[in-house]
mmCIF file of C-alpha atoms in Angstrom:
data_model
loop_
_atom_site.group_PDB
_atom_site.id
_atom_site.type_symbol
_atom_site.label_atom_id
_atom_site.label_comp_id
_atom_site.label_asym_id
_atom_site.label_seq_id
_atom_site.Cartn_x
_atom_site.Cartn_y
_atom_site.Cartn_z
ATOM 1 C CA UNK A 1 0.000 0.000 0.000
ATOM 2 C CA UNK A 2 1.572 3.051 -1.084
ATOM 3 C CA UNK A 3 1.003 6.430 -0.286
ATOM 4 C CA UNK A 4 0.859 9.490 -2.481
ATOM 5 C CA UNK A 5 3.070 12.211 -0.101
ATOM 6 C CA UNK A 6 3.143 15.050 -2.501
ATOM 7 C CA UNK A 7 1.460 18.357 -1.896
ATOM 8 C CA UNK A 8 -0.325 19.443 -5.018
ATOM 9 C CA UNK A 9 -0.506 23.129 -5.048
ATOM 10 C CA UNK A 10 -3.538 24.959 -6.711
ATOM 11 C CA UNK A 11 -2.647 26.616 -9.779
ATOM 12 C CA UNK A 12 -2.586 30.138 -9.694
ATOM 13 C CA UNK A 13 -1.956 32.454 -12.874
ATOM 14 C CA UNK A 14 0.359 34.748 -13.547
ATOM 15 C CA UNK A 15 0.219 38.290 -15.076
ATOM 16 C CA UNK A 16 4.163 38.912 -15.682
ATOM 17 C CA UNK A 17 3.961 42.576 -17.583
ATOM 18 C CA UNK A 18 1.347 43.571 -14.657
ATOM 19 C CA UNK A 19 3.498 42.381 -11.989
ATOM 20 C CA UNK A 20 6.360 44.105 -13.124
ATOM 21 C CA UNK A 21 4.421 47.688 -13.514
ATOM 22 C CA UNK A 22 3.824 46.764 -9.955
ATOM 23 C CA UNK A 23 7.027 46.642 -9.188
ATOM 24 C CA UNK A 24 8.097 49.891 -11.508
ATOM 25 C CA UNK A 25 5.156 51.503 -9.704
ATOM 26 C CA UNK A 26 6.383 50.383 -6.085
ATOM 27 C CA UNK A 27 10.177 51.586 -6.381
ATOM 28 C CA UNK A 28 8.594 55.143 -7.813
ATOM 29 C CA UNK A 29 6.625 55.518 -4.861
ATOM 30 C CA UNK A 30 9.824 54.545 -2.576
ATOM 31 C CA UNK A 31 12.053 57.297 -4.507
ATOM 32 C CA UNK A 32 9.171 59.918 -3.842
ATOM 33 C CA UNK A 33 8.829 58.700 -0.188
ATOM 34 C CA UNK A 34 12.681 59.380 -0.132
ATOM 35 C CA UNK A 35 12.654 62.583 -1.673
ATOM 36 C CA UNK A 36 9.994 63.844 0.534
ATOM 37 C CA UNK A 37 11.834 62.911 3.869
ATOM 38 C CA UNK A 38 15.235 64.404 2.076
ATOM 39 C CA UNK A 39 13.274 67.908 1.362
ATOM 40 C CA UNK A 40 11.755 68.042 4.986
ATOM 41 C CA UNK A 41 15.283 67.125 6.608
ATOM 42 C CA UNK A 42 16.958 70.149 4.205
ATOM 43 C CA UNK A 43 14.205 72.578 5.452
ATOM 44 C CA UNK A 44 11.677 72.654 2.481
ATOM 45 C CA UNK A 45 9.035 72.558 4.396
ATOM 46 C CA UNK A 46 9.675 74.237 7.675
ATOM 47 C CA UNK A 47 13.582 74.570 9.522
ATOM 48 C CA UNK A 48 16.137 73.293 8.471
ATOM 49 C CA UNK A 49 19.489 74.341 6.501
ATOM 50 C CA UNK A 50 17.880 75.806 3.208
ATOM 51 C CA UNK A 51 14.753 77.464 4.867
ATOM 52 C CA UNK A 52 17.529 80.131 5.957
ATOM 53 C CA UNK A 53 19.264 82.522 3.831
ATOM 54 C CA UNK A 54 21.179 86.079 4.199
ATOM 55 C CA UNK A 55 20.707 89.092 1.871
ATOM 56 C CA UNK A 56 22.635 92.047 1.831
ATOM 57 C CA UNK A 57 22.076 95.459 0.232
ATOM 58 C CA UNK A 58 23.950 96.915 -2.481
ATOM 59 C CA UNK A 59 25.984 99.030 -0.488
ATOM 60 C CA UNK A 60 26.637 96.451 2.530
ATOM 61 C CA UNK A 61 25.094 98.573 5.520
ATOM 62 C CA UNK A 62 22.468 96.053 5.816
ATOM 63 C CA UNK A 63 22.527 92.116 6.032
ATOM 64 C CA UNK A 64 19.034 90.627 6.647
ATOM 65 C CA UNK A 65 19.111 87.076 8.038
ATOM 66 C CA UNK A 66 15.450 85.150 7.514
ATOM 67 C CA UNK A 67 13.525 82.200 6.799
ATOM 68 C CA UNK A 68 12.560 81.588 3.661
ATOM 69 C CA UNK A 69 9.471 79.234 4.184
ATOM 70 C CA UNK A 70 7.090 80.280 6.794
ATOM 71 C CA UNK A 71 3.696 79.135 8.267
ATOM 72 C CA UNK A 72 0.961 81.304 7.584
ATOM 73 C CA UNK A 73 -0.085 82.674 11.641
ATOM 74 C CA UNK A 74 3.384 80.529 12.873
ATOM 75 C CA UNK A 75 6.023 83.347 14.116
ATOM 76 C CA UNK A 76 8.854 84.089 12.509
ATOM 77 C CA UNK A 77 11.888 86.084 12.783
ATOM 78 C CA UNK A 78 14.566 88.952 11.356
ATOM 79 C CA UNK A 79 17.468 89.572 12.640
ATOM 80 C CA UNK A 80 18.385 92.894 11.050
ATOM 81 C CA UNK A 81 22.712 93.491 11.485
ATOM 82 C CA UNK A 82 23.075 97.265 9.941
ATOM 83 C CA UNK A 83 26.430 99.045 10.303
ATOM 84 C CA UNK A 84 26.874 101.494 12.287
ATOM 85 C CA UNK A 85 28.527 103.388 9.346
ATOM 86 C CA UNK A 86 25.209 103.771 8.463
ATOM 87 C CA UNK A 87 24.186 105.864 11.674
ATOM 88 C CA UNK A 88 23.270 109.882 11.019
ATOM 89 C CA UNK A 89 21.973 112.123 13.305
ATOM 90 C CA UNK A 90 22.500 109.748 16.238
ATOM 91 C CA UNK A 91 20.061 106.968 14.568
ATOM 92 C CA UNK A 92 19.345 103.910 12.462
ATOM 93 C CA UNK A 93 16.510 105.029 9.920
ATOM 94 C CA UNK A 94 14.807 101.544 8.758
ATOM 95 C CA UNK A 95 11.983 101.964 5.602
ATOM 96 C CA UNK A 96 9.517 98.882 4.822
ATOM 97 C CA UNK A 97 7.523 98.588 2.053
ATOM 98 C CA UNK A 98 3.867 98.450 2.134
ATOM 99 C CA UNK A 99 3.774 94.519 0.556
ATOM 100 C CA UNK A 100 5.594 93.671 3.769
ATOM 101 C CA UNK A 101 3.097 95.309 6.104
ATOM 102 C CA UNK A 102 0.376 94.167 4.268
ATOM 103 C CA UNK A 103 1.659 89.826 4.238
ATOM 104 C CA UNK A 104 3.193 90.399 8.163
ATOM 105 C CA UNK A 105 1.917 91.453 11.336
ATOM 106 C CA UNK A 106 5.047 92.510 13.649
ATOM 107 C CA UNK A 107 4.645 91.613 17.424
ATOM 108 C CA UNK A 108 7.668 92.958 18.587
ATOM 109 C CA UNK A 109 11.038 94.565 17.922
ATOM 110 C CA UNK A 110 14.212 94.911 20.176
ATOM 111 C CA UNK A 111 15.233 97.243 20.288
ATOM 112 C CA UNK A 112 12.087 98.842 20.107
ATOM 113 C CA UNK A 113 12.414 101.926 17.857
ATOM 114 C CA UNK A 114 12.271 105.961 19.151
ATOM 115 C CA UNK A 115 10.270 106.618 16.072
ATOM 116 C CA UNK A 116 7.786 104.916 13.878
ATOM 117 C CA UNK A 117 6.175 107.287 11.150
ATOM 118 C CA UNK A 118 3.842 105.815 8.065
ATOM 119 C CA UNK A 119 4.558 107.393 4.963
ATOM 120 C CA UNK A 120 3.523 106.524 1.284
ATOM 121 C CA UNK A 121 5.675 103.697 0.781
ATOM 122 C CA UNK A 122 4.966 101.812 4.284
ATOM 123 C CA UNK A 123 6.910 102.468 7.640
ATOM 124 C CA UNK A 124 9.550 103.707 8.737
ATOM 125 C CA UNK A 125 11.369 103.294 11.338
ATOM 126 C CA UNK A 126 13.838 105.084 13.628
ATOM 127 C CA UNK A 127 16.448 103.012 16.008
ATOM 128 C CA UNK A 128 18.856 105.349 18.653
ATOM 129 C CA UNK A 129 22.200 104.247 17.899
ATOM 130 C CA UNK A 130 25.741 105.915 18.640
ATOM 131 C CA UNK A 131 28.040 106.083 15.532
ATOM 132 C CA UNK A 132 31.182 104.019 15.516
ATOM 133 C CA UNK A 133 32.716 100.864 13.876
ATOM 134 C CA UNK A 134 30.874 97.502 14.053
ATOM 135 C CA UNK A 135 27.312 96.922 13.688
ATOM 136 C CA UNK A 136 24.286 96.811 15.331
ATOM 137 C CA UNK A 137 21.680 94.245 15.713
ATOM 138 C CA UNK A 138 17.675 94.417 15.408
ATOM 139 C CA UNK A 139 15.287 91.372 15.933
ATOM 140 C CA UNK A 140 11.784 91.374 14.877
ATOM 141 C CA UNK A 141 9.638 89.149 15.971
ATOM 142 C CA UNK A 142 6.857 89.014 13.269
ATOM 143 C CA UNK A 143 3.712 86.492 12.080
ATOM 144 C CA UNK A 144 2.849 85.929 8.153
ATOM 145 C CA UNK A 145 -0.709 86.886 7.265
ATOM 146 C CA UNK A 146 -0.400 85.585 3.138
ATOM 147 C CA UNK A 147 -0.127 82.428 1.348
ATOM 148 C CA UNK A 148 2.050 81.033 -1.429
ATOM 149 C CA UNK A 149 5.256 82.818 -2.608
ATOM 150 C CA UNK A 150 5.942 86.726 -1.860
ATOM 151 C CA UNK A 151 8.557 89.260 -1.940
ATOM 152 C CA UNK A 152 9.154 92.406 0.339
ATOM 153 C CA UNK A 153 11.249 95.336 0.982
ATOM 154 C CA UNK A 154 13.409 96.922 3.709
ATOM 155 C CA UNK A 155 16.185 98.903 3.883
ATOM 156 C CA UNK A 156 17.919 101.966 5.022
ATOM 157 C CA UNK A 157 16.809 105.389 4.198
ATOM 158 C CA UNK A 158 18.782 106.944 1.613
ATOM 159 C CA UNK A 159 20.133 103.256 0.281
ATOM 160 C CA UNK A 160 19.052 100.456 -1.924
ATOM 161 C CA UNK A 161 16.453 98.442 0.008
ATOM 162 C CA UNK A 162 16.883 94.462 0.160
ATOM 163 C CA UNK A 163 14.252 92.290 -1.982
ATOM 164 C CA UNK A 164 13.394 89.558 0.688
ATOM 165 C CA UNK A 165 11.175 86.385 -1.058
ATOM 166 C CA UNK A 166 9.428 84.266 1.042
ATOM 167 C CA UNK A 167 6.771 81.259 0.411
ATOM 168 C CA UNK A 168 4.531 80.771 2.635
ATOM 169 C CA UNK A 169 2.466 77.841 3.821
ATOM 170 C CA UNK A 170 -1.364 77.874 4.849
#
């Protein structure tokens, strides 16, 4: 009496040129899911090492340190480093544009300026500051009110003001 000991497996069809768009389709979705976590680590999509960037006005008085990508209501920050080359009459005079009042609300400043006066083209501002070598250093503490991709102005009054571009998240 023998006995039959083999397995007999049901027979199942195969689809290669639809298995292997599967796979085509699977290793796409792996190199997106890579280049997502690879943009998020570099600061595409909040901090990180190319959310920051530095720009400087033509005559190099004033270098503007800010984040690029912002969160519309999140704060955000300037740090404004203007030389004190720059200082007449005992004072730093600061001029934004009306585009930057109108996509930011600024909370606070430090220092807080003597003198803020509106004028056609926004605000300006005036900072006490003693003349002398080095430079001096304003924060501003501000919150974006616009979405998608926008570009303000500051600078000193009298000089070339720095474009700033931002984009901004909802």
């Amino acid at each position: 009496m023998s006995q039959d000991t083999s397995y007999h497996a049901p027979e199942i069809g195969e689809d290669m040129a639809f298995q292997s768009h599967d796979w085509m389709a699977e290793r796409i979705g792996w190199g997106v899911m890579v280049l997502v976590i690879v943009a998020a680590l570099l600061g595409l999509f909040a901090v990180g090492p190319m959310s920051w960037t530095t720009s400087t006005d033509t005559s190099g008085l004033l270098r503007v340190d800010y984040g690029r990508i912002q969160r519309q209501t999140a704060p955000a920050s300037l740090k404004l480093d203007v030389d004190l080359a720059a200082v007449t009459d005992r004072a730093i005079e600061l001029q934004l544009d009306q585009t930057f009042l109108e996509f930011f609300d600024i909370d606070s400043m430090q220092p807080e300026p003597a003198e803020a006066v509106a004028t056609a083209q926004g605000l300006r501002l005036r900072f006490r500051a003693e003349p002398g070598q080095g430079r001096a250093t304003i924060y501003v503490q501000l919150t974006p009110q616009a979405i998608g991709l926008r570009r303000t102005r500051l600078g000193l009054a009298g000089h070339e003001p720095v474009e700033l571009s931002y984009f901004i998240y909802p």
